[in-house]
Tab-separated table of C-alpha atoms and ligand atoms in Angstrom:
chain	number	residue	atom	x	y	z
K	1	UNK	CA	-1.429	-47.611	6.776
K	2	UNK	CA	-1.328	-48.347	3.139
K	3	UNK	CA	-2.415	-45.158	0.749
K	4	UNK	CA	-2.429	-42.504	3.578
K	5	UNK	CA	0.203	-40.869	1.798
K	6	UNK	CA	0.176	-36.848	2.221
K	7	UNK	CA	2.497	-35.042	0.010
K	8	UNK	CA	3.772	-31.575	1.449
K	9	UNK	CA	6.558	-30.813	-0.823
K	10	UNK	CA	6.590	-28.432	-3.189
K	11	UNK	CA	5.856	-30.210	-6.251
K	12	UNK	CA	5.108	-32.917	-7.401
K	13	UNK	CA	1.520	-31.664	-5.091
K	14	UNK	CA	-1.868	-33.561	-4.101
K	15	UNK	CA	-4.176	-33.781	-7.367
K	16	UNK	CA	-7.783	-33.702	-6.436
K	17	UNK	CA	-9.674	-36.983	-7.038
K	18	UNK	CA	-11.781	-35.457	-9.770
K	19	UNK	CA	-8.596	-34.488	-11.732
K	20	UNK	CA	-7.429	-38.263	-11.262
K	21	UNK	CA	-10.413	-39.852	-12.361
K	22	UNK	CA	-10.384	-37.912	-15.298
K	23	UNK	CA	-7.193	-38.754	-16.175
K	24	UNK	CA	-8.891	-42.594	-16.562
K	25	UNK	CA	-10.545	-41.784	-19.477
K	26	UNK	CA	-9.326	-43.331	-22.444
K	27	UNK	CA	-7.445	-40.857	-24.396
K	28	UNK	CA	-8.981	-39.596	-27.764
K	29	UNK	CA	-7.311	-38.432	-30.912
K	30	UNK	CA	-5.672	-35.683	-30.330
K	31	UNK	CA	-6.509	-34.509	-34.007
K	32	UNK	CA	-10.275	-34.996	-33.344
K	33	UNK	CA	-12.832	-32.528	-32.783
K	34	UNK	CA	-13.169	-33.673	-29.456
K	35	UNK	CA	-9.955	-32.623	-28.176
K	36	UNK	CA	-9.466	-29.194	-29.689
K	37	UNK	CA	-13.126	-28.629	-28.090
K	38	UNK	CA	-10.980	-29.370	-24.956
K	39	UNK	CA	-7.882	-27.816	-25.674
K	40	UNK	CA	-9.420	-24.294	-26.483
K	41	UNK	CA	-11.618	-24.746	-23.269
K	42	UNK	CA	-8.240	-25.221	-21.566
K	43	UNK	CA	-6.823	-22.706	-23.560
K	44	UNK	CA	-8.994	-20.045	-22.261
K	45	UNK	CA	-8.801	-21.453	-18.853
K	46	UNK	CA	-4.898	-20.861	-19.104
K	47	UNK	CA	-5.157	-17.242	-19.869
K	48	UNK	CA	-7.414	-16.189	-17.452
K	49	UNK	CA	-4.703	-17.632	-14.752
K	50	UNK	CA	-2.326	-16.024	-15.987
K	51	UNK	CA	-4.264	-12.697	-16.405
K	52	UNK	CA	-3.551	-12.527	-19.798
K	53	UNK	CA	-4.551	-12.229	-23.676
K	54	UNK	CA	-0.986	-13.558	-24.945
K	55	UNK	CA	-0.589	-17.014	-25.863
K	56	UNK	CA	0.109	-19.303	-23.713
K	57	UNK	CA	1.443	-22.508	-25.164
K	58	UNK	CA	1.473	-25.633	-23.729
K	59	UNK	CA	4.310	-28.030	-23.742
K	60	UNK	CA	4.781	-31.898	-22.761
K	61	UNK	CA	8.183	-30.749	-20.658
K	62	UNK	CA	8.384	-30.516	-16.931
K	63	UNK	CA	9.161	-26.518	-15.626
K	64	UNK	CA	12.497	-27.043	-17.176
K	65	UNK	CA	11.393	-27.027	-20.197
K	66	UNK	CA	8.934	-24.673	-20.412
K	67	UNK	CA	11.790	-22.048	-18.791
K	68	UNK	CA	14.366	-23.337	-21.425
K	69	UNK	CA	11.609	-23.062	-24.090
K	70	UNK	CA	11.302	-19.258	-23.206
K	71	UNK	CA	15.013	-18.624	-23.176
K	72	UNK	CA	16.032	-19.987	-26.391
K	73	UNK	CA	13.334	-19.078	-28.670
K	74	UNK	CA	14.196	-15.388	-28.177
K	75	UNK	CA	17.746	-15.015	-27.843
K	76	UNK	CA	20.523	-15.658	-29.854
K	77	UNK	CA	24.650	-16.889	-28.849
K	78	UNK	CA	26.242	-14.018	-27.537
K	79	UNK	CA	23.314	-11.986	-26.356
K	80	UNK	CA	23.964	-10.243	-23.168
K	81	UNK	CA	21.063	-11.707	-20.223
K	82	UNK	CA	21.034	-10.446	-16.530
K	83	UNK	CA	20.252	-13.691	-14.169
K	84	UNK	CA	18.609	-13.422	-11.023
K	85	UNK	CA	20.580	-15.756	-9.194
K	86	UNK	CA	19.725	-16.650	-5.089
K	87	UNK	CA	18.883	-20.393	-5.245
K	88	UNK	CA	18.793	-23.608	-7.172
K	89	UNK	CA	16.149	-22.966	-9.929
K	90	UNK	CA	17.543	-19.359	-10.803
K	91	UNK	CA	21.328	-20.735	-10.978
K	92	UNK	CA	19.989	-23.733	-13.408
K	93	UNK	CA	18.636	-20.597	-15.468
K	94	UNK	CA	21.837	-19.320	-15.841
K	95	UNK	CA	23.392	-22.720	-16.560
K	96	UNK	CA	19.960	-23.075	-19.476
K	97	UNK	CA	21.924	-19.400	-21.017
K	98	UNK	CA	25.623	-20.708	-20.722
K	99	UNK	CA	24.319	-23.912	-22.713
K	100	UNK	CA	23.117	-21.902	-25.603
K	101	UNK	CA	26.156	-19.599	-25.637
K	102	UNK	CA	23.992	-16.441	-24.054
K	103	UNK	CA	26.485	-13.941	-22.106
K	104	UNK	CA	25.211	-14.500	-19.008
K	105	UNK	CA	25.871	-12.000	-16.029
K	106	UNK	CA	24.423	-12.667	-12.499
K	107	UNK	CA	23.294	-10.344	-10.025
K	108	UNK	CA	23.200	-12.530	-6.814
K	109	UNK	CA	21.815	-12.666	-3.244
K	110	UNK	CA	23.154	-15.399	-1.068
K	111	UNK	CA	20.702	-18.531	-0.425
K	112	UNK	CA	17.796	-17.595	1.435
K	113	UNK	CA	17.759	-13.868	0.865
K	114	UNK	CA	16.084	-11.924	-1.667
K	115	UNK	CA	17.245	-10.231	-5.215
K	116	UNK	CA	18.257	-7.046	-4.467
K	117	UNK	CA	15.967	-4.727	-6.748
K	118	UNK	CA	18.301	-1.939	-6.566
K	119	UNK	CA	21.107	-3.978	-8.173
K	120	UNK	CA	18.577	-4.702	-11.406
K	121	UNK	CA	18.139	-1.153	-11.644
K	122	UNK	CA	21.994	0.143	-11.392
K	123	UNK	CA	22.962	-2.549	-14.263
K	124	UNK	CA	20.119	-1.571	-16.615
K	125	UNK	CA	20.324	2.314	-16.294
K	126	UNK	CA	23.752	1.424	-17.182
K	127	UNK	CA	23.219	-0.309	-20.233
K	128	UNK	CA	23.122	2.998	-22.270
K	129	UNK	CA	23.882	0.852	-25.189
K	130	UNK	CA	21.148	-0.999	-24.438
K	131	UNK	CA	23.133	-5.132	-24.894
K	132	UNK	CA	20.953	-6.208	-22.182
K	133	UNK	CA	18.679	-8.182	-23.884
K	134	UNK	CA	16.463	-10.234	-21.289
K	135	UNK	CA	16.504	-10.173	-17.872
K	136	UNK	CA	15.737	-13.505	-15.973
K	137	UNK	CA	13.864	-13.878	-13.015
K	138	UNK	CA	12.986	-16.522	-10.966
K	139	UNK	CA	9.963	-14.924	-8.742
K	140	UNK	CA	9.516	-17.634	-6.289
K	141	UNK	CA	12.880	-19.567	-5.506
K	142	UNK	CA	11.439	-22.909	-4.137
K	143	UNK	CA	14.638	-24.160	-3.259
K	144	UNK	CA	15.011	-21.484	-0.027
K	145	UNK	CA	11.086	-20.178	0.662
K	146	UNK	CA	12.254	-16.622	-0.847
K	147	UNK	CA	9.695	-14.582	-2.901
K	148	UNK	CA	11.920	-12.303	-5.233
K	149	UNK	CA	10.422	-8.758	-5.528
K	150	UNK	CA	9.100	-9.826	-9.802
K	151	UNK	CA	6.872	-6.248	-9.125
K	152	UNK	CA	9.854	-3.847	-8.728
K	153	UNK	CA	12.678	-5.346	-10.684
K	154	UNK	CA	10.707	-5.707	-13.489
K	155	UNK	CA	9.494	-1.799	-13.648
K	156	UNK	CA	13.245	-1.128	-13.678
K	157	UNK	CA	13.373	-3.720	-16.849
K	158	UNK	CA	10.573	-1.727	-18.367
K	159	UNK	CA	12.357	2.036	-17.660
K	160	UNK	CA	15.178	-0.047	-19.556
K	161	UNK	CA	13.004	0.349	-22.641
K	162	UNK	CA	14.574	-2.773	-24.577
K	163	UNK	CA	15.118	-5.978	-22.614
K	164	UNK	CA	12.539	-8.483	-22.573
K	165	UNK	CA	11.673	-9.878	-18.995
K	166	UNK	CA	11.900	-13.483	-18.310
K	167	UNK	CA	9.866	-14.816	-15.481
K	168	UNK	CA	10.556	-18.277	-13.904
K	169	UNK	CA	6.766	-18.104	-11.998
K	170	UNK	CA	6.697	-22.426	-11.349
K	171	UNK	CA	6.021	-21.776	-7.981
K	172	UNK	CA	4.095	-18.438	-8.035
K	173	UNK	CA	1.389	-18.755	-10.549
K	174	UNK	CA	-1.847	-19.770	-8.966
K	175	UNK	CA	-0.284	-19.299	-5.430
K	176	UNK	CA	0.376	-15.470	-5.680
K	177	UNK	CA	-1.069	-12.897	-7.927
K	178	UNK	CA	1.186	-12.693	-11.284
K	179	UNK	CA	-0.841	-10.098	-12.864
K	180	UNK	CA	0.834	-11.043	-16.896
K	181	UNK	CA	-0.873	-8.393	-18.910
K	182	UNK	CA	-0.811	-5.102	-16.357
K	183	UNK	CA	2.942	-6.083	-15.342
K	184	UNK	CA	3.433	-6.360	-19.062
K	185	UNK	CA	5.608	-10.023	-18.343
K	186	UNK	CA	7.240	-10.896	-21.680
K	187	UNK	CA	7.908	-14.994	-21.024
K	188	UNK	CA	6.230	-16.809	-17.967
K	189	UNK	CA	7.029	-20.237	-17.519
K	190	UNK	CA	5.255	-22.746	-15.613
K	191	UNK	CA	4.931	-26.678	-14.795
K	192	UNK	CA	2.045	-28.616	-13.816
K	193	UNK	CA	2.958	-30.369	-10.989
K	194	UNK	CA	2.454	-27.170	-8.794
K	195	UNK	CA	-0.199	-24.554	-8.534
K	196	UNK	CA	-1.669	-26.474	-11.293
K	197	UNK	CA	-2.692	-29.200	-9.150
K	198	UNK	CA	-2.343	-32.170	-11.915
K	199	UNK	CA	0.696	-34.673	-11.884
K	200	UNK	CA	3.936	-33.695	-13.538
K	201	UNK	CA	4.616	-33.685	-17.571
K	202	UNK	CA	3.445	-30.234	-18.538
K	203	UNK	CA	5.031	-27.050	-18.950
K	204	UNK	CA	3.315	-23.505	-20.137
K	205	UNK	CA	4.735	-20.661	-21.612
K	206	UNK	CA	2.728	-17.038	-21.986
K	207	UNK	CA	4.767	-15.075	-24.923
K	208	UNK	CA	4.077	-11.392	-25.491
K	209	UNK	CA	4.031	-9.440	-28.481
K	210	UNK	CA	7.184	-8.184	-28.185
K	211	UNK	CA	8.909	-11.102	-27.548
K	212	UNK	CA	7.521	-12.575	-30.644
K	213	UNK	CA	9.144	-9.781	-32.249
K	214	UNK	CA	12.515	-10.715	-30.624
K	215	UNK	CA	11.550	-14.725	-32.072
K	216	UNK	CA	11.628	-13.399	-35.281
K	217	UNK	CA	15.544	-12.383	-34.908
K	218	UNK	CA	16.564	-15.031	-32.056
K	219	UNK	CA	19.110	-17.709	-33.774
K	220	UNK	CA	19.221	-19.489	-30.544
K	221	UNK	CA	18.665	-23.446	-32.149
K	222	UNK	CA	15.694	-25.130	-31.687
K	223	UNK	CA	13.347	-27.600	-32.542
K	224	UNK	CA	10.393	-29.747	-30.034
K	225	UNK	CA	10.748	-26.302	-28.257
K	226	UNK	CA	10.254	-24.129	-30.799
K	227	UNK	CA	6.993	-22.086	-29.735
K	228	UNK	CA	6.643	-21.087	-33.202
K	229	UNK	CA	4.665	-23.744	-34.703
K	230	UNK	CA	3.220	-24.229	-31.066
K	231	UNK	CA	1.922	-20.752	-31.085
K	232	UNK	CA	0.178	-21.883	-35.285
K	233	UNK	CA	-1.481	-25.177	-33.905
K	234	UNK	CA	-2.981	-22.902	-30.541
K	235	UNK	CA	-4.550	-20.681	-33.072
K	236	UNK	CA	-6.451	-23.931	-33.998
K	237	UNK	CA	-7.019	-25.304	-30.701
K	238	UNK	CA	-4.159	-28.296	-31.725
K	239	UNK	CA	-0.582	-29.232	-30.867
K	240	UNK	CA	2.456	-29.638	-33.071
K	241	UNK	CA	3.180	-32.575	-31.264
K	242	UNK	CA	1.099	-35.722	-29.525
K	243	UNK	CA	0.179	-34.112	-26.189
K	244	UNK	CA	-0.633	-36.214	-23.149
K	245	UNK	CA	-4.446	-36.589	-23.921
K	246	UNK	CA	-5.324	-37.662	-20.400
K	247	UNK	CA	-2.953	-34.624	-18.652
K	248	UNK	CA	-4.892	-32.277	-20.556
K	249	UNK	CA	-8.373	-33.759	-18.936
K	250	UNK	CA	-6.993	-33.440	-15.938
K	251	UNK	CA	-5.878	-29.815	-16.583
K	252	UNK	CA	-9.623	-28.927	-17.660
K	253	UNK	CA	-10.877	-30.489	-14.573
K	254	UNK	CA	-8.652	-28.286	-12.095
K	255	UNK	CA	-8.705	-25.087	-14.044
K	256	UNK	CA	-12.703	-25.201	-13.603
K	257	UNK	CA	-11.621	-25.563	-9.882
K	258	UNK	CA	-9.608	-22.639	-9.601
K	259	UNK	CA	-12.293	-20.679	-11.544
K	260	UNK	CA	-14.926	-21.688	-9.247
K	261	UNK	CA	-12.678	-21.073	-6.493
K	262	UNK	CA	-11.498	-17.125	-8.296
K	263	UNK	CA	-8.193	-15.970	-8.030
K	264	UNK	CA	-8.306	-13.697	-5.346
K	265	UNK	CA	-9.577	-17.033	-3.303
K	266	UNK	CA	-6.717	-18.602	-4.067
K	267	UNK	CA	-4.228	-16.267	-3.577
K	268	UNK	CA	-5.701	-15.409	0.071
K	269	UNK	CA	-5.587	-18.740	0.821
K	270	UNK	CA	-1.699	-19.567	-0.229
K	271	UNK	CA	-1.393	-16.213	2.381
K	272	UNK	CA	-3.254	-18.046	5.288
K	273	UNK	CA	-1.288	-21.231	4.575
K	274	UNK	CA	2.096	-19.923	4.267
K	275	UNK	CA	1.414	-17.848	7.537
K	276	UNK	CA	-0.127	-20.993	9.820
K	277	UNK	CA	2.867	-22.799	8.661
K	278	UNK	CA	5.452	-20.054	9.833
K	279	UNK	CA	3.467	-19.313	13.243
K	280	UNK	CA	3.422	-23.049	14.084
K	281	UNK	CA	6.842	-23.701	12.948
K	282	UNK	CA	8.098	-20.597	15.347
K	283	UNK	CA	5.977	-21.388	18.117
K	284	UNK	CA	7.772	-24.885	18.267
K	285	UNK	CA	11.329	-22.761	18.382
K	286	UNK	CA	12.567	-23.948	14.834
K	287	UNK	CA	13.969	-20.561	12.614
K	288	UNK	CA	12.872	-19.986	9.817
K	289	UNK	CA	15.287	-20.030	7.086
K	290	UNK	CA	13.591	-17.199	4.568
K	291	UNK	CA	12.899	-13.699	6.048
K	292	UNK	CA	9.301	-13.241	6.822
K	293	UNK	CA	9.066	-10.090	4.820
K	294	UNK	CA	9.723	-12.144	1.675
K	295	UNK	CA	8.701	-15.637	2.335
K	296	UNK	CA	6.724	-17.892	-0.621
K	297	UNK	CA	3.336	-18.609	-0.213
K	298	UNK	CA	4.183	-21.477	-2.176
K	299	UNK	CA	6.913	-23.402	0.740
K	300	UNK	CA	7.988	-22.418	4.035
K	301	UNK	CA	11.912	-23.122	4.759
K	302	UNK	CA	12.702	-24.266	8.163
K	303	UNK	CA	16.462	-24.621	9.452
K	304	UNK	CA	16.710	-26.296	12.800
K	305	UNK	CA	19.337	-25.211	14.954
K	306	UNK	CA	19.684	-28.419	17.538
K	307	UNK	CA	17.693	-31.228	15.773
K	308	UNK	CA	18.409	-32.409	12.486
K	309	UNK	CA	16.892	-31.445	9.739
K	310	UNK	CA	17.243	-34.874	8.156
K	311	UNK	CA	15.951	-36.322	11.203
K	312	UNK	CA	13.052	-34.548	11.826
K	313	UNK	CA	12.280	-35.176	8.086
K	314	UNK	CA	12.342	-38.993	8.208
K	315	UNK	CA	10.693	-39.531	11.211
K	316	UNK	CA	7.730	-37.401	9.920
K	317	UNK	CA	7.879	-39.437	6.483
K	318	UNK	CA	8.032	-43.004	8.839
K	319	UNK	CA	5.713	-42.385	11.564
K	320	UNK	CA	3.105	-40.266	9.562
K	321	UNK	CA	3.690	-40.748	5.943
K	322	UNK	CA	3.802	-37.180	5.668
K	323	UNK	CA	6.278	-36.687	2.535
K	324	UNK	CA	8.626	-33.005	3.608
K	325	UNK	CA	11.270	-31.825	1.143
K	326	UNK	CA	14.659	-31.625	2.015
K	327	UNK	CA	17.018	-28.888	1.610
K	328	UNK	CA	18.768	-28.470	-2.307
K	329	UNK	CA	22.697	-28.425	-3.035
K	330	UNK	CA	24.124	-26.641	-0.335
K	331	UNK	CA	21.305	-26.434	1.984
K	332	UNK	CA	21.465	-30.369	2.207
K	333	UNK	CA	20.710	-31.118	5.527
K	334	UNK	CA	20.389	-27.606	6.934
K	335	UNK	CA	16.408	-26.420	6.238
K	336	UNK	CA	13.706	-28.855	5.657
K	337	UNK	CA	11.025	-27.548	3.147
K	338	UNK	CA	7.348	-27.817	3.800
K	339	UNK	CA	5.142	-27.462	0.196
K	340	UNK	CA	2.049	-25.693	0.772
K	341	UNK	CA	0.806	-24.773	-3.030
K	342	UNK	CA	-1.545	-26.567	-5.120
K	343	UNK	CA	-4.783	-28.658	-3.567
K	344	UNK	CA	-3.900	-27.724	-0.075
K	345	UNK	CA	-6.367	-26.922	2.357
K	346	UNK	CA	-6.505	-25.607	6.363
K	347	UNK	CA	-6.326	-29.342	7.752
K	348	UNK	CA	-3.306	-30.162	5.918
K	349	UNK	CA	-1.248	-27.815	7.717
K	350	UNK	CA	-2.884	-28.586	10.669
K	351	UNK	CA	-1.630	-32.282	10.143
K	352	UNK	CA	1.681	-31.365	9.060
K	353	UNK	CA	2.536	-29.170	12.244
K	354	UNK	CA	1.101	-31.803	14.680
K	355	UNK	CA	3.553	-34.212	12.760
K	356	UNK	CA	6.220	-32.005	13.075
K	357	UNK	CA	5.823	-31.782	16.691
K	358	UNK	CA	5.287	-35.474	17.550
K	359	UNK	CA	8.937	-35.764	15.857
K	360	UNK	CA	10.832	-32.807	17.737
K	361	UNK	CA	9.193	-34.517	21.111
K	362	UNK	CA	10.073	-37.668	19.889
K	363	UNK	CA	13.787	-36.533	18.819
K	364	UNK	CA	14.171	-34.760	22.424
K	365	UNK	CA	13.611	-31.154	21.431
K	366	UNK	CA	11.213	-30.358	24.144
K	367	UNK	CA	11.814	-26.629	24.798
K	368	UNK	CA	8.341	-25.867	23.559
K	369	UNK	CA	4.831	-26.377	24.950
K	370	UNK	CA	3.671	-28.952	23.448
K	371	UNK	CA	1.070	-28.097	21.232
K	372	UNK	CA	1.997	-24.592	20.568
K	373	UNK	CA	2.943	-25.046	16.991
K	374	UNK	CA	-0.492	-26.173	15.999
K	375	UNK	CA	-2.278	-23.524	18.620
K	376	UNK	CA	0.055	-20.913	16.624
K	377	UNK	CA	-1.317	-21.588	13.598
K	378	UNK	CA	-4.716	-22.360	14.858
K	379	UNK	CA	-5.010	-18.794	15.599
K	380	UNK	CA	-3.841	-17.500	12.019
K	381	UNK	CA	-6.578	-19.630	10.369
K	382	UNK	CA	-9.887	-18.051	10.623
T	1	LIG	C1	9.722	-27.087	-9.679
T	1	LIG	C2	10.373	-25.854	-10.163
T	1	LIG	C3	10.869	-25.758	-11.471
T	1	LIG	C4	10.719	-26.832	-12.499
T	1	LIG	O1	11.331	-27.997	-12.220
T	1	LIG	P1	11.035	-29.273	-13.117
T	1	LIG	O2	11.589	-30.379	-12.298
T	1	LIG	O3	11.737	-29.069	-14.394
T	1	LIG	O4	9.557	-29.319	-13.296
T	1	LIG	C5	11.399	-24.562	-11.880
T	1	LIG	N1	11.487	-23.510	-11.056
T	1	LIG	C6	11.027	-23.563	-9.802
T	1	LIG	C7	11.132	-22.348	-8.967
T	1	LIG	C8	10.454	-24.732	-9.318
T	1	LIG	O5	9.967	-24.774	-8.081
């Protein structure tokens, strides 16, 4: 059926019809009085997300960007970083450092496990010398369903005394609390196309005071992303740059959504997803890839030991136009990925399982009742 499409990846996610149709506006100047009315409304908006009173700057980049944007602006070649590296996004942060000359040193976990805490804090109580300058972190790792422990590896950056902390927090922010301000988070980098719940081309940055101190030293080169004159035009409720005018209605739209909604809402409801979605997935006998202890609210990781991952994926897209995500590097063909972040609600996971199910019958895997994934989650859903 044409435009039944249902998007359960994570990222790009659903956008609410409100934050579409607002997007049909004609754009404005975005020198006028109009828009900085807007911007600073959005402005505002952004900070109370991220539980914050640093600025956070927004960026016409995808997640990318905005993580890159926080690197370079204050580092400088030859700088000593820790990476957190268990998964695509947290390897491509490393790759971001190596680019720009940093002297990168990984602490790793293998795919689908989580950063080891304990291996933060050896390396920094260490650094007597204090080299370390930042330590990288990607808190949700989309590409394997693993929530890294941000809470505890950052207080060992903080008994460190001098290293900034770096947090990639695409697929955490407005899924799971990422308290900015009372964690005292140095660089948080985000992209629209996520919790956000508008379509791709943004990225946002929150910079604390004392990483603004480390700008002022960082030699790292730079220019669209320099957050310096980003940080000026905020001040005035304006953008170095042309922004995308009709993004940024869009943005206004579903921040007034989450507000309305509150953050503790929100969060609690990423946690009811994320479990319906691992109880049904069980209940049909498919493993899950990311140990339930540490599993994203944002995605749940599913590796199928006798169907095909790839399978199971394309029969779902072709028989229900149900869009899953597919595992990353080398996790290709081995987990499927379904996105639960963002404008997602009870029914869609509902949907999704019963999907799911019609392909495993449909593909011969029949060792389950039918109709226990969806009764499994069911009973996790008030
Ligand atoms: C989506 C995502 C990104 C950003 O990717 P872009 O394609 O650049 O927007 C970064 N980190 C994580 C964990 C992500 O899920």
């Amino acid at each position: 059926m044409e435009d039944k499409h249902m998007l359960m990846i994570p990222g790009p996610t659903p956008v609410p019809e409100k934050a579409l149709l607002a997007m049909g506006k004609h754009p404005i100047g975005h020198r006028s009085g109009e828009f900085s009315e807007i911007m600073g409304k959005v402005t505002a908006g952004l900070k109370w997300l991220h539980q914050t009173q640093n600025d956070v700057l927004v960026l016409t980049a995808s997640g990318t960007g905005a993580m890159e944007a926080g690197i370079i602006n204050f580092l400088s070649p030859g700088d000593r970083v820790l990476v957190g590296c268990n998964g695509k996004f947290s390897e491509r942060w490393a790759e971001v450092c190596q680019a720009y000359n940093l002297n990168v040193e990984k602490i790793t976990a293998e795919w689908g496990k989580p950063l080891d805490p304990e291996a933060f804090q050896k390396r920094l109580s260490s650094d007597t010398n204090k080299e370390i300058k930042a330590v990288i972190v990607t808190h949700s790792e989309t590409s394997t369903g693993v929530l890294n422990d941000l809470e505890t590896i950052n207080r060992y950056v903080k008994q460190h005394g001098q290293a900034l902390i770096m947090v990639d927090a695409v697929t955490s922010l407005g899924c799971v609390n990422v308290p900015v301000d009372e964690w005292g988070l140095d660089v948080v980098a985000s992209g629209s196309q996520k919790g956000y719940m508008i379509p791709p081309g943004l990225g946002f940055v929150s910079v604390s005071d004392r990483a603004w101190e480390a700008y002022k030293q960082a030699q790292c080169p730079r220019f669209y992303l320099d957050l310096g004159p980003y940080s000026k035009s905020a001040a005035k409720n304006s953008n170095p740059f042309t922004p995308p005018v009709n993004l940024i209605y869009a943005l206004q739209v579903t921040l007034n959504m989450m507000q309305a909604e509150g953050l503790e809402n929100i969060f609690a409801r990423h946690q009811r997803l994320s479990a319906a979605a691992r109880a049904g997935v069980e209940a049909m006998g498919l493993p899950l890839f990311a140990p339930s202890d540490c599993t994203s609210p944002a995605t749940t990781a599913v590796a199928p030991a006798t169907v095909e991952a790839e399978q199971i994926r394309s029969l779902v897209k072709k028989r229900f136009d149900i869009a899953l995500a597919g595992g990353q590097n080398q996790l290709k063909g081995k987990i499927f990925r379904i996105g639960h972040l963002g404008f997602i609600s009870d029914r869609d996971i509902l949907a999704t399982l019963s999907a799911i199910e019609s392909a495993l019958l449909a593909l011969g895997h029949d060792s389950f009742q039918p109709g226990a994934g969806v009764a499994a989650a069911a009973k996790v859903l008030p």
